[in-house]
Amino acid sequence: MRSALVFTFLALSTVLYFLVGIIPVLIALCLPKKHRGRWMRYIILYYGLWQIRVVFRPFFKIEFRPQPDELTRQAGIYVFNHRSASDPFLVALFGKEVIQIVNGWPMKLPFYGFFARLCEYIDATRTDFEQSLAHIGDLTSRGVSVMAFPEGTRSGNQSMNHFHSGIFRIARELKLPIYPCAIAGNERLPDRSFRFHDDSLIIVEQLTPISADEVAAAPTAYALKQRIHLAIAEASTKLDAEIASRIRI
Amino acid sequence: MTREKIIQLVNQIFIEQFEIEPDQLTPEKRIFEDLALDSLDIVDLVTGLQQKFSIPLRENKDILEIRTLNDIYVLFEKLAAEHPDIIAKLNQDP
């Protein structure tokens, strides 16, 4: 029942958003590619904020704990743990113009896939390393950050899968800062079968950034990914404990 | 070159370049599943091994069969026998 309600809200709110937003979308479609991408990324950013701040509000609370602005001004790579299909919505909390690296199937979705392509998202299954490097280099030079889920797929629970090292290799090559972030509480919002449970609190916490100099100084991409994996795993475990204690109260 | 020396040199790469704790480096550890290396990390590993042992590995087909740390040790025991001149130089290093 709860899942049906959430998905009904999601579908109706999506239709409403794009009915209201049809004019900016049409304008964006007429613009040159670079400007179109920027318009579309902001349209998707506000769509994400609309969903998590308004539409999901009756169902669960979302807390966001960012780092100070001065530490995250430079375009870089945001790295998240990945428990649930709600993660790509939650990244809107950062309020930045971003692209996401996605794992094939979201690009093929009839509606979201269309916008993902216009936003210049990267399909990790169809883009080789050199293409990704060039694309991310171009985007970050224009101030666009990249949101990555290096586990590659949702864990569906409180554990974390191994990270793939590709995005860390790109960060080293391009000398970009990395912004590690932990998401907790949403492993069943929705679960891997797209059912929404009664969980009521999600916390998104941005951890201490890793400067471009620190990234470049790491001996290998592997060393970097393991350090960040450990930091996110420790942070999300703490957040899980906090959520459990607050829900009990 | 003794097996102990090979283990020491291989493990040095994992410790210095991959920042893996020495106590994690036991022969039965699987490279992908237990140590979490992926195909891109293997490129760094092969480069590190080539530099450390001064033995070209890019064309070596046995490298594709590596699954565990012990497989690497065994491969280099074999290579040590095939490249006595290079190994002699390494043996002189502390």
CSV table of C-alpha atoms in Angstrom, one decimal:
chain,number,residue,atom,x,y,z
A,1,MET,CA,0.0,0.0,0.0
A,2,ARG,CA,2.8,2.4,1.0
A,3,SER,CA,4.8,1.6,-2.1
A,4,ALA,CA,1.7,2.2,-4.3
A,5,LEU,CA,1.2,5.5,-2.7
A,6,VAL,CA,4.8,6.6,-3.0
A,7,PHE,CA,4.9,5.6,-6.7
A,8,THR,CA,1.6,7.3,-7.4
A,9,PHE,CA,2.9,10.5,-5.8
A,10,LEU,CA,6.2,10.1,-7.7
A,11,ALA,CA,4.4,9.7,-11.1
A,12,LEU,CA,1.9,12.5,-10.5
A,13,SER,CA,4.5,14.9,-9.3
A,14,THR,CA,6.7,14.1,-12.2
A,15,VAL,CA,3.9,14.8,-14.7
A,16,LEU,CA,3.1,18.1,-12.8
A,17,TYR,CA,6.7,19.2,-12.7
A,18,PHE,CA,7.2,18.7,-16.4
A,19,LEU,CA,3.9,20.3,-17.3
A,20,VAL,CA,5.0,23.4,-15.4
A,21,GLY,CA,8.5,23.0,-16.7
A,22,ILE,CA,7.7,22.3,-20.4
A,23,ILE,CA,8.7,25.8,-21.5
A,24,PRO,CA,12.2,25.7,-20.1
A,25,VAL,CA,12.6,22.1,-21.5
A,26,LEU,CA,11.5,23.3,-25.0
A,27,ILE,CA,13.8,26.3,-24.8
A,28,ALA,CA,16.7,24.0,-23.7
A,29,LEU,CA,16.1,21.7,-26.7
A,30,CYS,CA,16.6,24.6,-29.1
A,31,LEU,CA,20.0,25.6,-27.5
A,32,PRO,CA,23.5,24.6,-28.6
A,33,LYS,CA,24.7,21.4,-27.0
A,34,LYS,CA,26.7,22.9,-24.2
A,35,HIS,CA,24.0,25.4,-23.1
A,36,ARG,CA,21.3,22.7,-23.5
A,37,GLY,CA,23.2,20.4,-21.1
A,38,ARG,CA,23.5,23.2,-18.5
A,39,TRP,CA,19.7,24.0,-18.7
A,40,MET,CA,18.8,20.3,-18.5
A,41,ARG,CA,21.1,19.7,-15.5
A,42,TYR,CA,19.4,22.5,-13.6
A,43,ILE,CA,16.0,21.3,-14.7
A,44,ILE,CA,16.9,17.8,-13.3
A,45,LEU,CA,18.4,19.4,-10.2
A,46,TYR,CA,15.2,21.2,-9.4
A,47,TYR,CA,13.2,18.0,-10.2
A,48,GLY,CA,15.3,16.1,-7.7
A,49,LEU,CA,14.8,18.8,-5.0
A,50,TRP,CA,11.1,18.9,-5.7
A,51,GLN,CA,10.8,15.1,-5.2
A,52,ILE,CA,12.9,14.9,-2.0
A,53,ARG,CA,11.8,18.1,-0.4
A,54,VAL,CA,8.1,18.1,-1.3
A,55,VAL,CA,6.9,14.8,-2.7
A,56,PHE,CA,8.7,12.4,-0.4
A,57,ARG,CA,8.1,14.6,2.7
A,58,PRO,CA,5.0,12.8,4.0
A,59,PHE,CA,6.7,9.4,3.8
A,60,PHE,CA,10.2,10.0,5.4
A,61,LYS,CA,12.4,12.7,6.7
A,62,ILE,CA,15.7,13.5,5.0
A,63,GLU,CA,18.6,15.2,6.9
A,64,PHE,CA,21.5,16.7,4.9
A,65,ARG,CA,24.8,17.5,6.5
A,66,PRO,CA,27.1,19.3,4.0
A,67,GLN,CA,30.6,20.5,4.4
A,68,PRO,CA,31.2,24.3,4.3
A,69,ASP,CA,30.9,25.8,0.9
A,70,GLU,CA,34.5,27.1,0.8
A,71,LEU,CA,35.7,23.4,1.0
A,72,THR,CA,33.6,22.2,-2.0
A,73,ARG,CA,33.7,25.1,-4.4
A,74,GLN,CA,36.0,23.4,-7.0
A,75,ALA,CA,34.3,21.0,-9.4
A,76,GLY,CA,35.2,17.5,-8.5
A,77,ILE,CA,34.1,13.9,-8.0
A,78,TYR,CA,31.4,13.2,-5.4
A,79,VAL,CA,31.6,9.6,-4.3
A,80,PHE,CA,28.7,7.8,-2.5
A,81,ASN,CA,27.8,4.5,-1.1
A,82,HIS,CA,24.9,2.9,-3.0
A,83,ARG,CA,22.1,1.2,-1.2
A,84,SER,CA,19.0,2.1,-3.0
A,85,ALA,CA,17.3,3.5,-6.1
A,86,SER,CA,16.6,6.7,-4.1
A,87,ASP,CA,20.3,7.6,-4.1
A,88,PRO,CA,20.3,9.4,-7.5
A,89,PHE,CA,17.5,11.6,-6.2
A,90,LEU,CA,19.3,12.4,-2.9
A,91,VAL,CA,22.3,13.9,-4.7
A,92,ALA,CA,20.1,16.9,-5.6
A,93,LEU,CA,20.5,17.9,-1.9
A,94,PHE,CA,23.9,19.3,-2.8
A,95,GLY,CA,22.3,21.9,-5.0
A,96,LYS,CA,25.0,21.7,-7.7
A,97,GLU,CA,25.1,21.4,-11.4
A,98,VAL,CA,26.3,17.8,-11.8
A,99,ILE,CA,26.2,14.8,-14.0
A,100,GLN,CA,25.9,11.2,-12.8
A,101,ILE,CA,27.8,8.1,-13.9
A,102,VAL,CA,25.1,5.4,-14.3
A,103,ASN,CA,25.1,1.7,-14.9
A,104,GLY,CA,23.5,1.2,-18.3
A,105,TRP,CA,19.8,0.6,-17.6
A,106,PRO,CA,18.9,4.1,-16.3
A,107,MET,CA,20.0,5.5,-19.7
A,108,LYS,CA,17.5,3.1,-21.4
A,109,LEU,CA,14.4,4.2,-19.3
A,110,PRO,CA,11.9,5.9,-21.6
A,111,PHE,CA,11.6,9.1,-19.7
A,112,TYR,CA,14.6,9.4,-17.4
A,113,GLY,CA,16.9,8.1,-20.0
A,114,PHE,CA,16.0,10.9,-22.4
A,115,PHE,CA,16.9,13.5,-19.9
A,116,ALA,CA,20.0,11.7,-18.7
A,117,ARG,CA,21.3,11.8,-22.2
A,118,LEU,CA,20.5,15.5,-22.6
A,119,CYS,CA,22.3,16.1,-19.3
A,120,GLU,CA,25.4,14.4,-20.7
A,121,TYR,CA,25.4,11.6,-18.0
A,122,ILE,CA,27.9,8.9,-18.6
A,123,ASP,CA,26.8,5.3,-19.2
A,124,ALA,CA,29.6,3.3,-17.5
A,125,THR,CA,28.7,0.2,-19.5
A,126,ARG,CA,29.2,1.9,-22.9
A,127,THR,CA,31.9,4.4,-22.3
A,128,ASP,CA,35.6,3.4,-22.3
A,129,PHE,CA,38.2,4.9,-19.9
A,130,GLU,CA,39.6,7.4,-22.4
A,131,GLN,CA,36.2,8.7,-23.4
A,132,SER,CA,35.2,9.1,-19.8
A,133,LEU,CA,38.4,10.9,-19.0
A,134,ALA,CA,37.9,13.4,-21.8
A,135,HIS,CA,34.3,13.9,-21.0
A,136,ILE,CA,34.8,14.5,-17.3
A,137,GLY,CA,37.8,16.7,-18.0
A,138,ASP,CA,35.7,18.9,-20.3
A,139,LEU,CA,32.8,19.0,-17.8
A,140,THR,CA,34.8,19.8,-14.7
A,141,SER,CA,36.7,22.6,-16.6
A,142,ARG,CA,33.2,24.1,-17.1
A,143,GLY,CA,32.5,23.8,-13.3
A,144,VAL,CA,30.3,20.7,-13.5
A,145,SER,CA,30.9,18.1,-10.9
A,146,VAL,CA,30.5,14.3,-11.2
A,147,MET,CA,28.4,12.1,-8.9
A,148,ALA,CA,29.6,8.5,-8.8
A,149,PHE,CA,28.5,5.3,-7.1
A,150,PRO,CA,31.7,3.2,-7.5
A,151,GLU,CA,30.0,0.0,-6.1
A,152,GLY,CA,28.3,-0.1,-9.5
A,153,THR,CA,25.1,-1.5,-8.2
A,154,ARG,CA,22.8,-1.1,-5.2
A,155,SER,CA,23.7,-3.2,-2.1
A,156,GLY,CA,20.1,-3.3,-0.9
A,157,ASN,CA,21.2,-3.4,2.7
A,158,GLN,CA,23.6,-1.7,5.1
A,159,SER,CA,26.7,-3.4,3.7
A,160,MET,CA,29.0,-1.9,1.0
A,161,ASN,CA,30.3,-3.7,-2.1
A,162,HIS,CA,33.8,-3.3,-3.4
A,163,PHE,CA,34.5,-0.1,-5.3
A,164,HIS,CA,35.6,-0.1,-8.9
A,165,SER,CA,38.7,2.0,-9.4
A,166,GLY,CA,37.9,3.8,-12.7
A,167,ILE,CA,36.6,7.0,-11.2
A,168,PHE,CA,39.5,7.3,-8.8
A,169,ARG,CA,41.9,6.8,-11.7
A,170,ILE,CA,40.2,9.6,-13.5
A,171,ALA,CA,40.4,11.9,-10.5
A,172,ARG,CA,44.1,11.2,-10.2
A,173,GLU,CA,44.7,11.8,-13.9
A,174,LEU,CA,42.7,15.1,-13.9
A,175,LYS,CA,43.9,16.2,-10.5
A,176,LEU,CA,40.4,16.7,-9.2
A,177,PRO,CA,39.2,16.8,-5.6
A,178,ILE,CA,37.1,14.0,-4.3
A,179,TYR,CA,34.1,14.7,-2.0
A,180,PRO,CA,33.2,11.4,-0.2
A,181,CYS,CA,29.6,11.2,1.1
A,182,ALA,CA,27.7,8.7,3.1
A,183,ILE,CA,24.0,7.9,2.7
A,184,ALA,CA,22.2,5.8,5.4
A,185,GLY,CA,18.7,4.9,6.2
A,186,ASN,CA,17.4,4.4,2.7
A,187,GLU,CA,18.3,0.8,2.1
A,188,ARG,CA,14.6,-0.1,2.1
A,189,LEU,CA,13.4,3.2,0.5
A,190,PRO,CA,12.9,1.4,-1.8
A,191,ASP,CA,14.4,-2.1,-1.4
A,192,ARG,CA,15.9,-4.0,-4.4
A,193,SER,CA,12.3,-5.1,-5.4
A,194,PHE,CA,11.2,-1.4,-5.4
A,195,ARG,CA,9.0,-1.7,-2.3
A,196,PHE,CA,9.0,1.2,0.1
A,197,HIS,CA,9.1,0.1,3.8
A,198,ASP,CA,8.1,2.0,6.9
A,199,ASP,CA,11.6,3.4,7.6
A,200,SER,CA,11.3,7.1,8.4
A,201,LEU,CA,14.7,8.7,8.4
A,202,ILE,CA,17.5,9.1,5.8
A,203,ILE,CA,20.7,11.0,6.5
A,204,VAL,CA,23.1,12.2,3.8
A,205,GLU,CA,26.4,13.3,5.2
A,206,GLN,CA,29.3,14.9,3.3
A,207,LEU,CA,32.6,13.8,4.7
A,208,THR,CA,35.9,15.6,4.8
A,209,PRO,CA,36.9,16.4,1.2
A,210,ILE,CA,40.1,15.1,-0.3
A,211,SER,CA,42.0,17.9,-2.0
A,212,ALA,CA,43.3,17.6,-5.6
A,213,ASP,CA,46.9,17.5,-4.2
A,214,GLU,CA,46.1,14.6,-1.9
A,215,VAL,CA,44.4,12.8,-4.7
A,216,ALA,CA,47.4,13.3,-7.0
A,217,ALA,CA,49.7,12.2,-4.2
A,218,ALA,CA,48.0,8.8,-3.7
A,219,PRO,CA,50.4,6.0,-4.9
A,220,THR,CA,47.6,4.3,-7.0
A,221,ALA,CA,43.9,4.6,-7.7
A,222,TYR,CA,43.5,1.4,-5.6
A,223,ALA,CA,45.0,3.1,-2.6
A,224,LEU,CA,42.7,6.0,-3.0
A,225,LYS,CA,39.5,4.0,-3.5
A,226,GLN,CA,40.3,1.8,-0.5
A,227,ARG,CA,40.9,4.9,1.7
A,228,ILE,CA,37.6,6.4,0.6
A,229,HIS,CA,35.7,3.1,0.9
A,230,LEU,CA,36.9,2.8,4.5
A,231,ALA,CA,35.9,6.4,5.3
A,232,ILE,CA,32.4,6.0,3.8
A,233,ALA,CA,31.9,2.6,5.4
A,234,GLU,CA,32.8,4.0,8.9
A,235,ALA,CA,30.6,7.0,8.5
A,236,SER,CA,27.6,5.1,7.2
A,237,THR,CA,27.9,2.6,10.1
A,238,LYS,CA,27.8,5.5,12.5
A,239,LEU,CA,24.8,7.0,10.8
A,240,ASP,CA,23.0,3.6,10.9
A,241,ALA,CA,23.6,3.5,14.7
A,242,GLU,CA,22.3,7.0,15.0
A,243,ILE,CA,19.2,6.3,13.0
A,244,ALA,CA,18.5,3.2,14.9
A,245,SER,CA,18.8,5.0,18.3
A,246,ARG,CA,16.7,8.0,17.1
A,247,ILE,CA,13.9,5.8,15.7
A,248,ARG,CA,13.8,3.8,19.0
A,249,ILE,CA,13.3,7.1,20.9
B,1,MET,CA,66.1,-16.4,-5.6
B,2,THR,CA,64.3,-17.9,-2.7
B,3,ARG,CA,60.5,-18.1,-2.3
B,4,GLU,CA,60.9,-15.9,0.8
B,5,LYS,CA,62.6,-13.2,-1.2
B,6,ILE,CA,59.9,-13.3,-3.9
B,7,ILE,CA,57.2,-13.1,-1.3
B,8,GLN,CA,59.0,-10.1,0.2
B,9,LEU,CA,59.3,-8.2,-3.1
B,10,VAL,CA,55.7,-9.0,-4.2
B,11,ASN,CA,54.3,-8.0,-0.9
B,12,GLN,CA,56.3,-4.7,-1.0
B,13,ILE,CA,54.2,-3.7,-4.0
B,14,PHE,CA,51.0,-4.4,-2.3
B,15,ILE,CA,52.1,-2.5,0.8
B,16,GLU,CA,53.7,0.5,-0.9
B,17,GLN,CA,51.5,1.0,-3.9
B,18,PHE,CA,48.2,-0.4,-2.7
B,19,GLU,CA,48.5,0.4,1.0
B,20,ILE,CA,47.4,-3.0,2.0
B,21,GLU,CA,48.3,-4.0,5.6
B,22,PRO,CA,51.0,-6.7,5.7
B,23,ASP,CA,48.9,-9.0,7.8
B,24,GLN,CA,46.3,-9.1,5.0
B,25,LEU,CA,48.9,-10.5,2.6
B,26,THR,CA,48.5,-14.3,3.0
B,27,PRO,CA,49.1,-16.6,0.1
B,28,GLU,CA,45.5,-17.9,-0.1
B,29,LYS,CA,44.0,-14.3,-0.5
B,30,ARG,CA,42.1,-13.9,-3.8
B,31,ILE,CA,43.2,-10.9,-5.8
B,32,PHE,CA,39.7,-9.8,-6.9
B,33,GLU,CA,37.4,-11.0,-4.2
B,34,ASP,CA,39.5,-10.6,-1.0
B,35,LEU,CA,41.8,-7.8,-1.9
B,36,ALA,CA,39.2,-5.9,-4.1
B,37,LEU,CA,41.5,-5.2,-7.0
B,38,ASP,CA,39.6,-4.8,-10.3
B,39,SER,CA,40.8,-5.0,-13.9
B,40,LEU,CA,42.2,-1.5,-13.9
B,41,ASP,CA,44.1,-2.1,-10.7
B,42,ILE,CA,45.7,-5.1,-12.3
B,43,VAL,CA,47.3,-2.7,-14.8
B,44,ASP,CA,49.0,-1.0,-11.8
B,45,LEU,CA,49.9,-4.3,-10.3
B,46,VAL,CA,51.5,-5.6,-13.5
B,47,THR,CA,53.4,-2.3,-13.9
B,48,GLY,CA,54.6,-2.5,-10.3
B,49,LEU,CA,55.7,-6.1,-10.7
B,50,GLN,CA,57.6,-5.3,-14.0
B,51,GLN,CA,59.4,-2.4,-12.3
B,52,LYS,CA,60.3,-4.4,-9.2
B,53,PHE,CA,61.5,-7.5,-11.0
B,54,SER,CA,62.7,-5.8,-14.2
B,55,ILE,CA,60.9,-8.6,-16.1
B,56,PRO,CA,58.5,-7.8,-19.0
B,57,LEU,CA,55.1,-9.2,-18.3
B,58,ARG,CA,52.7,-7.6,-20.9
B,59,GLU,CA,53.1,-10.5,-23.2
B,60,ASN,CA,53.1,-13.2,-20.5
B,61,LYS,CA,50.0,-15.3,-20.8
B,62,ASP,CA,50.5,-16.9,-17.3
B,63,ILE,CA,49.7,-13.5,-15.8
B,64,LEU,CA,46.1,-13.9,-17.0
B,65,GLU,CA,45.7,-17.0,-14.9
B,66,ILE,CA,46.5,-15.3,-11.6
B,67,ARG,CA,43.7,-15.6,-9.0
B,68,THR,CA,45.5,-15.6,-5.6
B,69,LEU,CA,48.6,-14.1,-4.1
B,70,ASN,CA,50.2,-17.5,-4.1
B,71,ASP,CA,49.7,-17.7,-7.9
B,72,ILE,CA,51.8,-14.5,-8.2
B,73,TYR,CA,54.5,-16.1,-6.0
B,74,VAL,CA,54.5,-19.3,-8.1
B,75,LEU,CA,54.7,-17.3,-11.3
B,76,PHE,CA,57.7,-15.4,-10.1
B,77,GLU,CA,59.4,-18.6,-8.9
B,78,LYS,CA,59.0,-19.8,-12.5
B,79,LEU,CA,60.2,-16.5,-14.0
B,80,ALA,CA,63.2,-16.4,-11.6
B,81,ALA,CA,64.3,-19.7,-13.0
B,82,GLU,CA,64.0,-18.4,-16.5
B,83,HIS,CA,65.8,-15.0,-15.9
B,84,PRO,CA,68.8,-15.8,-13.6
B,85,ASP,CA,70.7,-12.7,-14.7
B,86,ILE,CA,68.0,-10.3,-13.6
B,87,ILE,CA,67.3,-12.2,-10.5
B,88,ALA,CA,71.0,-12.2,-9.6
B,89,LYS,CA,70.9,-8.3,-9.6
B,90,LEU,CA,67.8,-8.3,-7.4
B,91,ASN,CA,69.5,-10.7,-4.9
B,92,GLN,CA,72.3,-8.1,-4.5
B,93,ASP,CA,69.7,-5.5,-3.2
B,94,PRO,CA,69.1,-5.5,0.5
